[in-house]
């Protein structure tokens, strides 16, 4: 591994190292904050098509509520070939790596270190593929707007911006988030290398299905599924809702939580960063970290698997008032809470490692 980099000091995130990491599938651009620690995972991010680490994650990581997390974890932002700021056009005849190949490039970035993956859209797909092929390197996944299928709605944000007037289910988002839409349209068209973005998009649009399968109690123990704790996030106004719900239906319900964010569109980490961070904190706490982190209480509800499946029809936010867990264990082994209502505090996300009989959806 060879990293051509330069460093600077940043008060909020500490040591920053920028550079290109050589992999067998070409160079990927990386931004590392702080120093990796043995036996301690790093947060590994991967952006969506049309975005880079700054436009996809800067609002989230610069939010004051995120400081509690980045004080404890080094962060590595990975950018696909040719997607970083001021990127030169890739050479003529260059074969852009497939989604599978991009996932296989990640072990070269953080070799021998476990990661907590945070991905959006295409980045979420790449991290999920990485976790399927290298389960020993992934401690947990937070996947925003993931589509596990090989075909269907072109669901990257870049496409949503390009076709914004023709996607009827984005009308609410257009009306309420027109400034956000304009900002990202400007970013995609003026600061990104359009030729390189096109190649990344084509690679994503020709992806293979993840081919994950929900394990059945008493069934085949060797089914292909994510083995790590996983938090799926989607805005309830996002065109990716159906794809994310479909992904949730294919994953192990004892390790997976679906967070559908109310009044939120296609970029929850930008539109409602505080809520995403809140969920992220509880998720990490459930993995055994940040036990002393200060977190506000966010009210939430759980719903049954059947109500999740109802989202496959007309997009609604109706929820079934059914208690999923009468007893949820928190990070502290001696603290147990008995739930007697549909309303529960959001620390149910921290119990994602506990065995549950049905898929869980948390609405906030």
JSON list of C-alpha atoms in Angstrom, two decimals, residues 253 256-260 298-308 317-328 339-352 356-364:
[
{"chain": "A", "resi": 253, "resn": "UNK", "atom": "CA", "xyz": [-33.99, -9.40, 11.62]},
{"chain": "A", "resi": 256, "resn": "UNK", "atom": "CA", "xyz": [-30.96, -5.27, 11.40]},
{"chain": "A", "resi": 257, "resn": "UNK", "atom": "CA", "xyz": [-32.91, -2.12, 12.25]},
{"chain": "A", "resi": 258, "resn": "UNK", "atom": "CA", "xyz": [-34.75, 0.05, 9.73]},
{"chain": "A", "resi": 259, "resn": "UNK", "atom": "CA", "xyz": [-34.97, 3.76, 10.54]},
{"chain": "A", "resi": 260, "resn": "UNK", "atom": "CA", "xyz": [-37.49, 5.62, 8.37]},
{"chain": "A", "resi": 298, "resn": "UNK", "atom": "CA", "xyz": [-35.69, 10.93, 20.75]},
{"chain": "A", "resi": 299, "resn": "UNK", "atom": "CA", "xyz": [-39.16, 9.44, 20.81]},
{"chain": "A", "resi": 300, "resn": "UNK", "atom": "CA", "xyz": [-39.72, 6.52, 18.48]},
{"chain": "A", "resi": 301, "resn": "UNK", "atom": "CA", "xyz": [-42.12, 3.76, 17.62]},
{"chain": "A", "resi": 302, "resn": "UNK", "atom": "CA", "xyz": [-41.77, 0.14, 16.62]},
{"chain": "A", "resi": 303, "resn": "UNK", "atom": "CA", "xyz": [-43.93, -1.59, 14.07]},
{"chain": "A", "resi": 304, "resn": "UNK", "atom": "CA", "xyz": [-44.53, -5.13, 12.98]},
{"chain": "A", "resi": 305, "resn": "UNK", "atom": "CA", "xyz": [-43.10, -6.77, 9.89]},
{"chain": "A", "resi": 306, "resn": "UNK", "atom": "CA", "xyz": [-46.49, -6.60, 8.20]},
{"chain": "A", "resi": 307, "resn": "UNK", "atom": "CA", "xyz": [-46.57, -2.81, 8.49]},
{"chain": "A", "resi": 308, "resn": "UNK", "atom": "CA", "xyz": [-43.14, -2.68, 6.93]},
{"chain": "A", "resi": 317, "resn": "UNK", "atom": "CA", "xyz": [-46.47, 6.47, 6.96]},
{"chain": "A", "resi": 318, "resn": "UNK", "atom": "CA", "xyz": [-49.13, 4.47, 8.75]},
{"chain": "A", "resi": 319, "resn": "UNK", "atom": "CA", "xyz": [-47.72, 2.35, 11.53]},
{"chain": "A", "resi": 320, "resn": "UNK", "atom": "CA", "xyz": [-49.09, -0.68, 13.33]},
{"chain": "A", "resi": 321, "resn": "UNK", "atom": "CA", "xyz": [-49.24, -0.23, 17.09]},
{"chain": "A", "resi": 322, "resn": "UNK", "atom": "CA", "xyz": [-47.63, -3.46, 18.11]},
{"chain": "A", "resi": 323, "resn": "UNK", "atom": "CA", "xyz": [-44.95, -3.89, 20.74]},
{"chain": "A", "resi": 324, "resn": "UNK", "atom": "CA", "xyz": [-41.92, -5.64, 19.31]},
{"chain": "A", "resi": 325, "resn": "UNK", "atom": "CA", "xyz": [-39.95, -6.26, 22.43]},
{"chain": "A", "resi": 326, "resn": "UNK", "atom": "CA", "xyz": [-41.25, -6.44, 25.97]},
{"chain": "A", "resi": 327, "resn": "UNK", "atom": "CA", "xyz": [-37.74, -6.31, 27.28]},
{"chain": "A", "resi": 328, "resn": "UNK", "atom": "CA", "xyz": [-34.76, -4.57, 25.74]},
{"chain": "A", "resi": 339, "resn": "UNK", "atom": "CA", "xyz": [-41.59, -1.74, 27.44]},
{"chain": "A", "resi": 340, "resn": "UNK", "atom": "CA", "xyz": [-45.36, -1.63, 27.95]},
{"chain": "A", "resi": 341, "resn": "UNK", "atom": "CA", "xyz": [-46.19, 0.93, 25.27]},
{"chain": "A", "resi": 342, "resn": "UNK", "atom": "CA", "xyz": [-45.76, 1.39, 21.55]},
{"chain": "A", "resi": 343, "resn": "UNK", "atom": "CA", "xyz": [-43.68, 4.51, 22.21]},
{"chain": "A", "resi": 344, "resn": "UNK", "atom": "CA", "xyz": [-40.12, 3.65, 23.21]},
{"chain": "A", "resi": 345, "resn": "UNK", "atom": "CA", "xyz": [-36.97, 5.71, 23.47]},
{"chain": "A", "resi": 346, "resn": "UNK", "atom": "CA", "xyz": [-34.53, 5.47, 20.60]},
{"chain": "A", "resi": 347, "resn": "UNK", "atom": "CA", "xyz": [-32.04, 3.36, 22.55]},
{"chain": "A", "resi": 348, "resn": "UNK", "atom": "CA", "xyz": [-33.90, 0.40, 21.05]},
{"chain": "A", "resi": 349, "resn": "UNK", "atom": "CA", "xyz": [-31.41, 0.87, 18.22]},
{"chain": "A", "resi": 350, "resn": "UNK", "atom": "CA", "xyz": [-28.62, 0.04, 20.66]},
{"chain": "A", "resi": 351, "resn": "UNK", "atom": "CA", "xyz": [-30.25, -3.37, 21.15]},
{"chain": "A", "resi": 352, "resn": "UNK", "atom": "CA", "xyz": [-29.85, -4.38, 17.52]},
{"chain": "A", "resi": 356, "resn": "UNK", "atom": "CA", "xyz": [-35.80, -10.36, 18.15]},
{"chain": "A", "resi": 357, "resn": "UNK", "atom": "CA", "xyz": [-38.56, -12.26, 16.43]},
{"chain": "A", "resi": 358, "resn": "UNK", "atom": "CA", "xyz": [-39.53, -9.61, 13.88]},
{"chain": "A", "resi": 359, "resn": "UNK", "atom": "CA", "xyz": [-37.92, -6.88, 11.84]},
{"chain": "A", "resi": 360, "resn": "UNK", "atom": "CA", "xyz": [-37.82, -3.53, 13.61]},
{"chain": "A", "resi": 361, "resn": "UNK", "atom": "CA", "xyz": [-38.63, -0.14, 12.18]},
{"chain": "A", "resi": 362, "resn": "UNK", "atom": "CA", "xyz": [-37.96, 3.03, 14.14]},
{"chain": "A", "resi": 363, "resn": "UNK", "atom": "CA", "xyz": [-39.72, 6.17, 12.96]},
{"chain": "A", "resi": 364, "resn": "UNK", "atom": "CA", "xyz": [-38.48, 9.55, 14.07]}
]
